[in-house]
CSV table of C-alpha atoms in Angstrom, one decimal:
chain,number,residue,atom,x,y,z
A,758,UNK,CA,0.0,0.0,0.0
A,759,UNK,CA,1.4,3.2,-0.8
A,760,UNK,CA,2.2,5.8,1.8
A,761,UNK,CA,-0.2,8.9,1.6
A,762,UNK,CA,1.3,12.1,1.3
A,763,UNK,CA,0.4,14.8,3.4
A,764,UNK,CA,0.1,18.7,3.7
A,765,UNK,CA,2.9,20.5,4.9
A,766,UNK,CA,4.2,23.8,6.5
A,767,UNK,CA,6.7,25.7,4.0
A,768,UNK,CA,8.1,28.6,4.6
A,769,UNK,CA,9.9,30.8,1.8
A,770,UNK,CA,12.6,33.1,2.4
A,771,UNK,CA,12.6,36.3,0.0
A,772,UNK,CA,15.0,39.3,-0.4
A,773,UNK,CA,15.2,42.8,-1.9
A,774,UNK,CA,16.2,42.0,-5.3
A,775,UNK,CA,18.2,44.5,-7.7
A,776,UNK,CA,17.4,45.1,-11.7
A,777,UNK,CA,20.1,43.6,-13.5
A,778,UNK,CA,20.3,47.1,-15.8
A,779,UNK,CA,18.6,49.7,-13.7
A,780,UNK,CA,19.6,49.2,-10.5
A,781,UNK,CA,16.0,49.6,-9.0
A,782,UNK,CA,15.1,47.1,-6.3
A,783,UNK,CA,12.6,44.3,-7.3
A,784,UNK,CA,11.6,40.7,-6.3
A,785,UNK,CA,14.8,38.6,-6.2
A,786,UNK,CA,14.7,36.2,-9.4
A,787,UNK,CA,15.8,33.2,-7.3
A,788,UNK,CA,13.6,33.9,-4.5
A,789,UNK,CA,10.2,34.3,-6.8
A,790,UNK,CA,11.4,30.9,-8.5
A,791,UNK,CA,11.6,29.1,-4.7
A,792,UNK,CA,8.3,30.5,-4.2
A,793,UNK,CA,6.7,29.2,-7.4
A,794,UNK,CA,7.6,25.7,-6.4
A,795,UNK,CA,6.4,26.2,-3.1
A,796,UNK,CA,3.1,27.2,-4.7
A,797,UNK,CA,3.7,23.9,-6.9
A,798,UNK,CA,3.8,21.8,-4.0
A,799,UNK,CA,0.6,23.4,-2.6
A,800,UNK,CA,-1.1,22.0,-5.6
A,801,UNK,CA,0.4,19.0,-4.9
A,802,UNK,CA,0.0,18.1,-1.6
A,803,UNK,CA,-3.9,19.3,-0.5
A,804,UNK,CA,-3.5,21.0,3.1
A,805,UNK,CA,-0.1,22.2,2.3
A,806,UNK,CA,0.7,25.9,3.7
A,807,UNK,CA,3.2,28.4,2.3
A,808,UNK,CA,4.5,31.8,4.5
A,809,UNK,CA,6.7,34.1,3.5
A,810,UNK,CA,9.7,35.8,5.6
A,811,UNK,CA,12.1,38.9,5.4
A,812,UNK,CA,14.3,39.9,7.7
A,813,UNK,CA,15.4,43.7,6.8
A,814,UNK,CA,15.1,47.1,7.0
A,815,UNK,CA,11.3,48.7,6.5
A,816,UNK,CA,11.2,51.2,3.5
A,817,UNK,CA,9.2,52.2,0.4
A,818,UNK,CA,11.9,51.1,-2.2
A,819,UNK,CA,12.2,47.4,0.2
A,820,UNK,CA,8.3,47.2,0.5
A,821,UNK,CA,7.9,47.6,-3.4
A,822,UNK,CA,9.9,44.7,-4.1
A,823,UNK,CA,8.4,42.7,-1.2
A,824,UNK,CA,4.8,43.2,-2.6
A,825,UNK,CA,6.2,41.6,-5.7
A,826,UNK,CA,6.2,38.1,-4.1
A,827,UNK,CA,2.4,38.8,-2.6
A,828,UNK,CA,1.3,39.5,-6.2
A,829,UNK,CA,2.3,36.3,-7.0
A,830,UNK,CA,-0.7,35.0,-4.9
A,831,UNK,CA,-0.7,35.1,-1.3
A,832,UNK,CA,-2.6,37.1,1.4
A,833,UNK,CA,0.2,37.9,3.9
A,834,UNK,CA,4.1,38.3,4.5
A,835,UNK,CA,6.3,38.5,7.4
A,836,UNK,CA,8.4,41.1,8.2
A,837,UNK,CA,11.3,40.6,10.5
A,838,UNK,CA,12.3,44.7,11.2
A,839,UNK,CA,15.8,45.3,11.3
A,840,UNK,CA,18.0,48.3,10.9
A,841,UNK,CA,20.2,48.6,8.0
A,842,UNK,CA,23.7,46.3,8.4
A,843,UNK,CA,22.2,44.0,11.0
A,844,UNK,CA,23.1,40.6,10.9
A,845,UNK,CA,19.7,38.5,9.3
A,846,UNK,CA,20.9,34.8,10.7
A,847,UNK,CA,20.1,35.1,14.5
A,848,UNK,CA,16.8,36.5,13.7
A,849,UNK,CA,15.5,34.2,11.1
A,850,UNK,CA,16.8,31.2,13.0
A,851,UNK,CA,14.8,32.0,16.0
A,852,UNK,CA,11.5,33.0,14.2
A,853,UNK,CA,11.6,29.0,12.5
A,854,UNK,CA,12.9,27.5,15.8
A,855,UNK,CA,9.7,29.1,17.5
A,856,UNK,CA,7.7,27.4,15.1
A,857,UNK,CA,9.4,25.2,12.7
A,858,UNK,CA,7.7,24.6,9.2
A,859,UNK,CA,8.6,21.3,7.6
A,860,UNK,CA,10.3,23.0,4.6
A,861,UNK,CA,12.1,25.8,4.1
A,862,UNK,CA,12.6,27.2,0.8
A,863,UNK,CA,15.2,30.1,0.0
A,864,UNK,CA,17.5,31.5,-2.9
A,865,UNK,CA,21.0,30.3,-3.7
A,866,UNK,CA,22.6,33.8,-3.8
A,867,UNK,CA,21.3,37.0,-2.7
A,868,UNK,CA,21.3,40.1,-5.6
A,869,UNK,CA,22.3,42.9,-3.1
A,870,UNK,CA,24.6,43.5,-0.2
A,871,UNK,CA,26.9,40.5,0.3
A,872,UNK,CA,26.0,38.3,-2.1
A,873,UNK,CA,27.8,35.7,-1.1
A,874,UNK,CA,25.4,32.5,-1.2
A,875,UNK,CA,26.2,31.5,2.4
A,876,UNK,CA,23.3,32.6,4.3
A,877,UNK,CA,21.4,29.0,3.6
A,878,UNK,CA,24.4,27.3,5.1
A,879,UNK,CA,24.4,29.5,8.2
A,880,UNK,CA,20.9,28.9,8.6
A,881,UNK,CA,21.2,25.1,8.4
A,882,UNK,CA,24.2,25.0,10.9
A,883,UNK,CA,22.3,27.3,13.5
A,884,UNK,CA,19.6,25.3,13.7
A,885,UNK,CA,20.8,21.5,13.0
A,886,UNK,CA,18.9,21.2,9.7
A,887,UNK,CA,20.0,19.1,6.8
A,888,UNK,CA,20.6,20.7,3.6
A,889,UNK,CA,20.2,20.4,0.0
A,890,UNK,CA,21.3,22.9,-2.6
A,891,UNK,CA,20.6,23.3,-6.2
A,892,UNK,CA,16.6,22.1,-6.0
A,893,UNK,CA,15.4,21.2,-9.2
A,894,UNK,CA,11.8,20.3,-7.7
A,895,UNK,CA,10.0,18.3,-5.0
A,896,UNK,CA,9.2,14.6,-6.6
A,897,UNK,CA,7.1,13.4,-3.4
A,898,UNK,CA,6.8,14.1,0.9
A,899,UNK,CA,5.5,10.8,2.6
A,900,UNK,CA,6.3,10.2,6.5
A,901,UNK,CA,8.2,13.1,7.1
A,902,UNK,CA,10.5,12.3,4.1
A,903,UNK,CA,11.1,14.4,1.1
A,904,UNK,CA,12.2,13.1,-2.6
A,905,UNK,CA,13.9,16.0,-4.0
A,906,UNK,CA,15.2,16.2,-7.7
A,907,UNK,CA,18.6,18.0,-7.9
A,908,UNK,CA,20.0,19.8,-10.6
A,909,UNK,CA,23.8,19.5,-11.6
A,910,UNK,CA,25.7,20.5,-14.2
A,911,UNK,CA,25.0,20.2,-17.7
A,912,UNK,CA,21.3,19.6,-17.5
A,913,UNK,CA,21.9,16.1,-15.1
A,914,UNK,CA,19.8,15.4,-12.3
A,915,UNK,CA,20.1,13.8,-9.4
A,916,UNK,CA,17.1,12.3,-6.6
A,917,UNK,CA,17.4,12.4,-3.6
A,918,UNK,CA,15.5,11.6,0.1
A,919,UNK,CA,15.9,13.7,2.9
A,920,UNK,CA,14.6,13.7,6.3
A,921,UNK,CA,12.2,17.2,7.1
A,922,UNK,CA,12.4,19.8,8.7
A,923,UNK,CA,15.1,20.8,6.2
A,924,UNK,CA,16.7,23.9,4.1
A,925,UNK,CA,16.4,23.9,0.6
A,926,UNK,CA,18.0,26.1,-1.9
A,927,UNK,CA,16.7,27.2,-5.6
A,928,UNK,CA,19.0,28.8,-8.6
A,929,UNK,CA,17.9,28.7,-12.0
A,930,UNK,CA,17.0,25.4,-12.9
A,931,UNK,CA,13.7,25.9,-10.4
A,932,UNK,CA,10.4,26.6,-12.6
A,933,UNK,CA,10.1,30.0,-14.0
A,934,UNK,CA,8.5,32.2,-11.2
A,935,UNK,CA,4.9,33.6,-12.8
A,936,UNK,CA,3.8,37.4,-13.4
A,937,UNK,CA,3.4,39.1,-10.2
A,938,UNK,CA,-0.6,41.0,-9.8
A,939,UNK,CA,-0.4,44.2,-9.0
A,940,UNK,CA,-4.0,44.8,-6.7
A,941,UNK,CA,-3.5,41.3,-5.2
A,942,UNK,CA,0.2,43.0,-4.3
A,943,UNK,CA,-1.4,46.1,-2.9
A,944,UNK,CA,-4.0,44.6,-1.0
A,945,UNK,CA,-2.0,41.8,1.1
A,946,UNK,CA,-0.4,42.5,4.4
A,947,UNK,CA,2.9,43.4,5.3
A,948,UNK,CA,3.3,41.8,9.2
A,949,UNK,CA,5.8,43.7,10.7
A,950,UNK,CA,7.8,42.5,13.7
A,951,UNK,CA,10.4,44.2,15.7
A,952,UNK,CA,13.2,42.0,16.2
A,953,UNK,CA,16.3,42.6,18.3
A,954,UNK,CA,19.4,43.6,16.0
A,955,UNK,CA,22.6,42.0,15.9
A,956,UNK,CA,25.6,44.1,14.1
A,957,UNK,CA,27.3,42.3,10.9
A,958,UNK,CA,30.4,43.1,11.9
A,959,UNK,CA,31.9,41.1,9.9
A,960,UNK,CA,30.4,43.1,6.7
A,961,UNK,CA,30.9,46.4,8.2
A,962,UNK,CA,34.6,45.7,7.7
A,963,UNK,CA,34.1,45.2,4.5
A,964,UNK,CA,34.9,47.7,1.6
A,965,UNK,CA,31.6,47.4,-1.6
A,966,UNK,CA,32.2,48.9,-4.4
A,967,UNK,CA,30.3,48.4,-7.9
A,968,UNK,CA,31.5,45.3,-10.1
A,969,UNK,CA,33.7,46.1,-13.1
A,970,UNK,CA,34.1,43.6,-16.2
A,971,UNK,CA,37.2,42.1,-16.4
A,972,UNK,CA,39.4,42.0,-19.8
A,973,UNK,CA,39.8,38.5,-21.2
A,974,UNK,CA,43.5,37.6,-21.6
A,975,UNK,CA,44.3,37.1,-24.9
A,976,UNK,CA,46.0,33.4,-25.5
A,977,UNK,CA,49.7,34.6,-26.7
A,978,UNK,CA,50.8,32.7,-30.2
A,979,UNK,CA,54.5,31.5,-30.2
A,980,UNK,CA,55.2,31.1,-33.5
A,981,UNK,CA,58.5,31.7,-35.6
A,982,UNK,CA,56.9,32.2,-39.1
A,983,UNK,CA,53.7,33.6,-40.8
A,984,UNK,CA,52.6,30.1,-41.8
A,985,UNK,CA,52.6,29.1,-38.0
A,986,UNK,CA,50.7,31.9,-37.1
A,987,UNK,CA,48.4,31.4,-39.5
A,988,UNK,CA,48.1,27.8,-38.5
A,989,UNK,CA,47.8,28.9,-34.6
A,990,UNK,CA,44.7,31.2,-35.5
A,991,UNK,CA,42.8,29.2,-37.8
A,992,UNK,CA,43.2,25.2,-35.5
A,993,UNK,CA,40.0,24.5,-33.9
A,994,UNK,CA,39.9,24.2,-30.1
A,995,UNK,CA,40.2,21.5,-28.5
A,996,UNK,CA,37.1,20.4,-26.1
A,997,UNK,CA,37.6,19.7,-23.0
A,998,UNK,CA,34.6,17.5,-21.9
A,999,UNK,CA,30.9,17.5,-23.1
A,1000,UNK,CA,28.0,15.3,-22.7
A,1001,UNK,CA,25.4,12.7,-25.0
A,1002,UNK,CA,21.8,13.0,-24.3
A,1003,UNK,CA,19.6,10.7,-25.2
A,1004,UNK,CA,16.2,10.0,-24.7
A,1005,UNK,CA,15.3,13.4,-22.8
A,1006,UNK,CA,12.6,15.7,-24.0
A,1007,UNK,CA,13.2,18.6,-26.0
A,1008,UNK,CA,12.7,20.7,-22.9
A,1009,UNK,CA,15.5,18.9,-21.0
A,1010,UNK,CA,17.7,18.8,-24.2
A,1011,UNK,CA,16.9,23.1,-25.2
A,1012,UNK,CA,18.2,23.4,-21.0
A,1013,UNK,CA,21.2,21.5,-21.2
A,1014,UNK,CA,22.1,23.5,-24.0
A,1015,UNK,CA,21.5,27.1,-22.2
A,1016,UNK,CA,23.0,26.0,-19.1
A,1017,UNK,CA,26.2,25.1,-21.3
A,1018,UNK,CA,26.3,28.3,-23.0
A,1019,UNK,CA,26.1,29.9,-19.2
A,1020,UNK,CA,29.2,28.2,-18.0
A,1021,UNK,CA,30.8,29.2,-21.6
A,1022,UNK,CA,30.4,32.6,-20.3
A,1023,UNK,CA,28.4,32.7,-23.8
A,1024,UNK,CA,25.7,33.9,-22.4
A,1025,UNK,CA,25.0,36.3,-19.7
């Protein structure tokens, strides 16, 4: 007999997102894609739950963005207040430890401030949760155990089963997040929560400045003759690796091929 699968408690963590071109803050891509699939498993799994939770700063640039995940169909978001440069771990570990949801659903890499992709890990640590990175989508949840698909690279996947409450982290291989409504957006609530403010020290050490693009070095041609020159230009690279598919749909083939052309650095 199988196992019947149950609703469950998910939480998803957003961020202030930043416009690729512009600059302006908006819903972080990642984010809005962890919270698509947590609407996904909603559908899925009849008496499932989804909340959302920010830990930040309170402003009308930050609030903006934040109604961008509402719009995307929920009634309610929670709003951990912080000042500016305060350290978000201690106060999102303690809001799930009071009431821990089954899943927790968050970006790989935030697009402002640091950046650095760690704050899953942190979170995990602090509160003895397992981890898995790279979610692809959620297969199955029967007895308090997930069957996750994960994404690596060059369109493969792998499965795997993991005991719950766990941390799970989306890039881009998670489904497209949809269009976010803009009177749903303005009419949902914004539940905010003071919370006691630890310092990032560690950041405010830190020097930001805006990213520059870095010159390619050119591959230098030791040749003693025009002919060899000639010869250097015009041989074909060699490949370094690659990969057969077969029997994959032309969805899974048509993102194999984008997410090689990413790692080229063909495409940006």
């Amino acid at each position: 007999m199988r196992p019947e699968q149950q609703g469950v408690e998910v939480a998803v963590l957003v961020s202030v997102g930043c416009h690729p071109i512009t600059g302006r803050a908006r819903r972080a891509d990642q984010d809005a894609r962890g919270l698509e699939l947590a609407l996904g498993l909603e559908r899925q799994l009849p008496g499932s739950r989804v909340s959302l939770l920010h830990a930040g700063p309170r402003g009308e640039e930050s609030e903006a963005a934040l109604r961008g995940y509402l719009g995307m169909g929920l009634e309610s978001l929670t709003l951990l207040e912080q000042a500016e440069g305060s350290d978000a771990i201690p106060a999102l570990a303690e809001h799930l430890a009071a009431a821990p949801p089954q899943l927790v659903i968050t970006g790989a890499r935030a697009e402002r401030g640091e950046g650095s992709g760690l704050l899953p890990y942190a979170l995990a640590e602090r509160l003895g949760w397992p981890l898995v990175n790279g979610l692809a989508a959620v297969e199955t949840i029967e007895n308090g155990v997930a069957t996750l698909l994960q994404a690596l690279p060059r369109g493969q996947r792998r499965r795997l089963k993991v005991r719950l409450p766990a941390i799970v982290s989306v890039d881009g291989a998670a489904p497209v997040a949809r269009q976010s409504a803009f009177g749903p957006a303005r009419r949902a609530e914004l539940e905010a929560t003071s919370v006691p403010a630890e310092p990032d020290r560690e950041l405010a050490e830190w020097q930001l400045a805006p990213a520059r693009k870095r010159p390619k070095r050119l591959k230098i041609v030791k040749a003693a003759s025009a002919r060899d020159r000639f010869k250097a230009a015009a041989a074909k690279a060699e490949g370094g690796g690659g990969q057969v598919l077969t029997d994959v749909t032309p969805e899974q083939g048509a993102e194999a091929i984008f997410k090689l052309l990413q790692e080229e650095g063909v495409l940006r």
